[in-house]
Amino acid sequence: MAVKDDYVMRMIKDMARVLARLILGKDDINYVLPEDEEFTVIDNLYKKLITMADAGLINEAENILLNELEDKSSEYFEMAASFYLHLNEYSDGFLDAHQYSREEINEGMGNLVKNLESIWEEQKNGSRSKHHAEGGSPDRGASIYSAF
């Protein structure tokens, strides 16, 4: 069982690194709260989610995260991915005690990517439609990652 969990932990970290490079242009994902405590809305949300998860309210924190997923910014993506990476650092015992699993962390990261892809597709299609309406031709070769 431990070998499987170690594999899932590495897979989650590797997925986060790839996404950091593709989406954020960084080598790693690491959402950091400002030291001066002048928090943005996303900072406040991250602090709330981490506090809840650390208190064992992992499912409740994830539900809040998913309900707020309409934010289309790269900052929100980094915050959400950092949340899942934080969960990935918990021991198996802590996760089990709070009815959560590494597979759910992996699914959460995967769902985050799917949501971002749909957001990028909407943005891409919106810019195509606008461009086409202005007399231009749609950009068929654009990448879904071009929004960032």
mmCIF file of C-alpha atoms in Angstrom:
data_model
loop_
_atom_site.group_PDB
_atom_site.id
_atom_site.type_symbol
_atom_site.label_atom_id
_atom_site.label_comp_id
_atom_site.label_asym_id
_atom_site.label_seq_id
_atom_site.Cartn_x
_atom_site.Cartn_y
_atom_site.Cartn_z
ATOM 1 C CA MET A 1 0.000 0.000 0.000
ATOM 2 C CA ALA A 2 2.817 2.436 0.876
ATOM 3 C CA VAL A 3 4.462 1.910 -2.531
ATOM 4 C CA LYS A 4 1.206 2.819 -4.284
ATOM 5 C CA ASP A 5 0.812 5.954 -2.132
ATOM 6 C CA ASP A 6 4.427 6.988 -2.803
ATOM 7 C CA TYR A 7 3.791 6.594 -6.527
ATOM 8 C CA VAL A 8 0.625 8.711 -6.345
ATOM 9 C CA MET A 9 2.466 11.376 -4.303
ATOM 10 C CA ARG A 10 5.231 11.574 -6.924
ATOM 11 C CA MET A 11 2.692 11.648 -9.742
ATOM 12 C CA ILE A 12 0.868 14.594 -8.118
ATOM 13 C CA LYS A 13 4.129 16.514 -7.636
ATOM 14 C CA ASP A 14 5.211 15.802 -11.221
ATOM 15 C CA MET A 15 1.843 16.938 -12.569
ATOM 16 C CA ALA A 16 2.163 20.163 -10.588
ATOM 17 C CA ARG A 17 5.655 20.827 -12.003
ATOM 18 C CA VAL A 18 4.506 20.301 -15.581
ATOM 19 C CA LEU A 19 1.504 22.568 -15.062
ATOM 20 C CA ALA A 20 3.700 25.217 -13.442
ATOM 21 C CA ARG A 21 5.909 25.284 -16.519
ATOM 22 C CA LEU A 22 3.045 25.292 -19.013
ATOM 23 C CA ILE A 23 0.699 27.695 -17.296
ATOM 24 C CA LEU A 24 2.807 29.883 -15.045
ATOM 25 C CA GLY A 25 6.197 29.763 -16.754
ATOM 26 C CA LYS A 26 7.721 28.705 -13.424
ATOM 27 C CA ASP A 27 9.687 25.667 -12.364
ATOM 28 C CA ASP A 28 7.369 24.897 -9.468
ATOM 29 C CA ILE A 29 4.047 25.817 -7.908
ATOM 30 C CA ASN A 30 4.302 27.534 -4.563
ATOM 31 C CA TYR A 31 1.569 29.974 -3.585
ATOM 32 C CA VAL A 32 2.923 32.154 -0.793
ATOM 33 C CA LEU A 33 0.869 34.495 1.355
ATOM 34 C CA PRO A 34 2.286 38.027 1.625
ATOM 35 C CA GLU A 35 4.146 38.778 4.830
ATOM 36 C CA ASP A 36 2.503 42.169 5.309
ATOM 37 C CA GLU A 37 -0.909 40.476 5.588
ATOM 38 C CA GLU A 38 -2.423 42.781 2.988
ATOM 39 C CA PHE A 39 -4.283 39.861 1.481
ATOM 40 C CA THR A 40 -6.143 39.739 -1.806
ATOM 41 C CA VAL A 41 -9.399 37.817 -2.108
ATOM 42 C CA ILE A 42 -7.426 34.810 -3.361
ATOM 43 C CA ASP A 43 -4.959 35.091 -0.462
ATOM 44 C CA ASN A 44 -7.832 35.084 2.046
ATOM 45 C CA LEU A 45 -9.383 32.072 0.344
ATOM 46 C CA TYR A 46 -6.079 30.169 0.410
ATOM 47 C CA LYS A 47 -5.555 30.916 4.099
ATOM 48 C CA LYS A 48 -9.104 29.747 4.866
ATOM 49 C CA LEU A 49 -8.711 26.534 2.838
ATOM 50 C CA ILE A 50 -5.381 25.613 4.421
ATOM 51 C CA THR A 51 -6.700 26.345 7.920
ATOM 52 C CA MET A 52 -9.757 24.175 7.295
ATOM 53 C CA ALA A 53 -7.734 21.334 5.787
ATOM 54 C CA ASP A 54 -5.212 21.415 8.642
ATOM 55 C CA ALA A 55 -8.161 21.116 11.035
ATOM 56 C CA GLY A 56 -9.327 17.984 9.189
ATOM 57 C CA LEU A 57 -12.077 19.652 7.166
ATOM 58 C CA ILE A 58 -10.491 18.596 3.890
ATOM 59 C CA ASN A 59 -13.664 17.748 1.963
ATOM 60 C CA GLU A 60 -15.345 20.967 3.100
ATOM 61 C CA ALA A 61 -12.305 23.022 2.068
ATOM 62 C CA GLU A 62 -12.208 21.332 -1.334
ATOM 63 C CA ASN A 63 -15.917 22.060 -1.845
ATOM 64 C CA ILE A 64 -15.282 25.759 -1.224
ATOM 65 C CA LEU A 65 -12.342 25.678 -3.632
ATOM 66 C CA LEU A 66 -14.456 24.085 -6.359
ATOM 67 C CA ASN A 67 -17.336 26.498 -5.823
ATOM 68 C CA GLU A 68 -14.938 29.415 -6.367
ATOM 69 C CA LEU A 69 -13.362 27.959 -9.513
ATOM 70 C CA GLU A 70 -14.920 30.540 -11.819
ATOM 71 C CA ASP A 71 -11.881 32.779 -11.305
ATOM 72 C CA LYS A 72 -9.902 32.516 -14.517
ATOM 73 C CA SER A 73 -6.578 33.918 -13.330
ATOM 74 C CA SER A 74 -3.241 32.153 -13.251
ATOM 75 C CA GLU A 75 -2.960 33.319 -9.611
ATOM 76 C CA TYR A 76 -6.107 31.340 -8.749
ATOM 77 C CA PHE A 77 -4.733 28.297 -10.540
ATOM 78 C CA GLU A 78 -1.484 28.510 -8.572
ATOM 79 C CA MET A 79 -3.419 28.871 -5.314
ATOM 80 C CA ALA A 80 -5.651 25.880 -6.110
ATOM 81 C CA ALA A 81 -2.727 23.696 -7.189
ATOM 82 C CA SER A 82 -0.822 24.715 -4.035
ATOM 83 C CA PHE A 83 -3.832 23.631 -1.991
ATOM 84 C CA TYR A 84 -3.674 20.145 -3.523
ATOM 85 C CA LEU A 85 0.100 20.010 -3.031
ATOM 86 C CA HIS A 86 -0.446 20.946 0.615
ATOM 87 C CA LEU A 87 -2.922 18.076 0.952
ATOM 88 C CA ASN A 88 -0.370 15.782 -0.655
ATOM 89 C CA GLU A 89 2.029 16.481 2.228
ATOM 90 C CA TYR A 90 -0.363 15.037 4.826
ATOM 91 C CA SER A 91 0.344 11.572 6.160
ATOM 92 C CA ASP A 92 -1.779 8.675 4.973
ATOM 93 C CA GLY A 93 -3.120 8.353 8.509
ATOM 94 C CA PHE A 94 -4.293 11.982 8.571
ATOM 95 C CA LEU A 95 -5.955 11.635 5.174
ATOM 96 C CA ASP A 96 -7.654 8.367 6.158
ATOM 97 C CA ALA A 97 -8.829 9.797 9.487
ATOM 98 C CA HIS A 98 -10.560 12.609 7.599
ATOM 99 C CA GLN A 99 -12.074 10.489 4.828
ATOM 100 C CA TYR A 100 -9.730 11.688 2.088
ATOM 101 C CA SER A 101 -7.201 9.903 -0.106
ATOM 102 C CA ARG A 102 -4.247 10.508 -2.399
ATOM 103 C CA GLU A 103 -6.418 9.389 -5.299
ATOM 104 C CA GLU A 104 -8.797 12.260 -4.491
ATOM 105 C CA ILE A 105 -5.861 14.680 -4.506
ATOM 106 C CA ASN A 106 -4.856 13.350 -7.919
ATOM 107 C CA GLU A 107 -8.463 13.648 -9.155
ATOM 108 C CA GLY A 108 -8.640 17.187 -7.802
ATOM 109 C CA MET A 109 -5.524 18.220 -9.725
ATOM 110 C CA GLY A 110 -6.928 16.547 -12.831
ATOM 111 C CA ASN A 111 -10.245 18.358 -12.446
ATOM 112 C CA LEU A 112 -8.396 21.634 -11.990
ATOM 113 C CA VAL A 113 -6.669 21.051 -15.325
ATOM 114 C CA LYS A 114 -9.981 20.162 -17.022
ATOM 115 C CA ASN A 115 -11.596 23.322 -15.683
ATOM 116 C CA LEU A 116 -8.682 25.411 -16.902
ATOM 117 C CA GLU A 117 -8.832 23.782 -20.330
ATOM 118 C CA SER A 118 -12.520 24.640 -20.638
ATOM 119 C CA ILE A 119 -11.815 28.219 -19.518
ATOM 120 C CA TRP A 120 -9.032 28.526 -22.110
ATOM 121 C CA GLU A 121 -11.265 27.068 -24.792
ATOM 122 C CA GLU A 122 -13.957 29.631 -23.940
ATOM 123 C CA GLN A 123 -11.391 32.432 -24.056
ATOM 124 C CA LYS A 124 -9.948 31.133 -27.306
ATOM 125 C CA ASN A 125 -13.372 30.757 -28.885
ATOM 126 C CA GLY A 126 -14.412 34.170 -27.605
ATOM 127 C CA SER A 127 -11.371 35.802 -29.167
ATOM 128 C CA ARG A 128 -11.949 33.834 -32.381
ATOM 129 C CA SER A 129 -15.567 34.954 -32.550
ATOM 130 C CA LYS A 130 -14.613 38.562 -31.870
ATOM 131 C CA HIS A 131 -11.782 38.402 -34.404
ATOM 132 C CA HIS A 132 -14.051 36.734 -36.956
ATOM 133 C CA ALA A 133 -16.822 39.302 -36.336
ATOM 134 C CA GLU A 134 -14.274 42.064 -36.995
ATOM 135 C CA GLY A 135 -13.541 40.554 -40.394
ATOM 136 C CA GLY A 136 -10.546 38.405 -39.459
ATOM 137 C CA SER A 137 -10.274 34.691 -39.889
ATOM 138 C CA PRO A 138 -10.356 32.370 -36.888
ATOM 139 C CA ASP A 139 -6.970 31.285 -35.552
ATOM 140 C CA ARG A 140 -7.175 27.533 -35.971
ATOM 141 C CA GLY A 141 -3.605 26.910 -34.814
ATOM 142 C CA ALA A 142 -3.858 28.642 -31.443
ATOM 143 C CA SER A 143 -2.969 26.612 -28.377
ATOM 144 C CA ILE A 144 -5.285 26.431 -25.404
ATOM 145 C CA TYR A 145 -2.321 27.683 -23.412
ATOM 146 C CA SER A 146 -2.112 30.927 -25.380
ATOM 147 C CA ALA A 147 -4.472 32.637 -22.922
ATOM 148 C CA PHE A 148 -1.582 32.815 -20.460
#
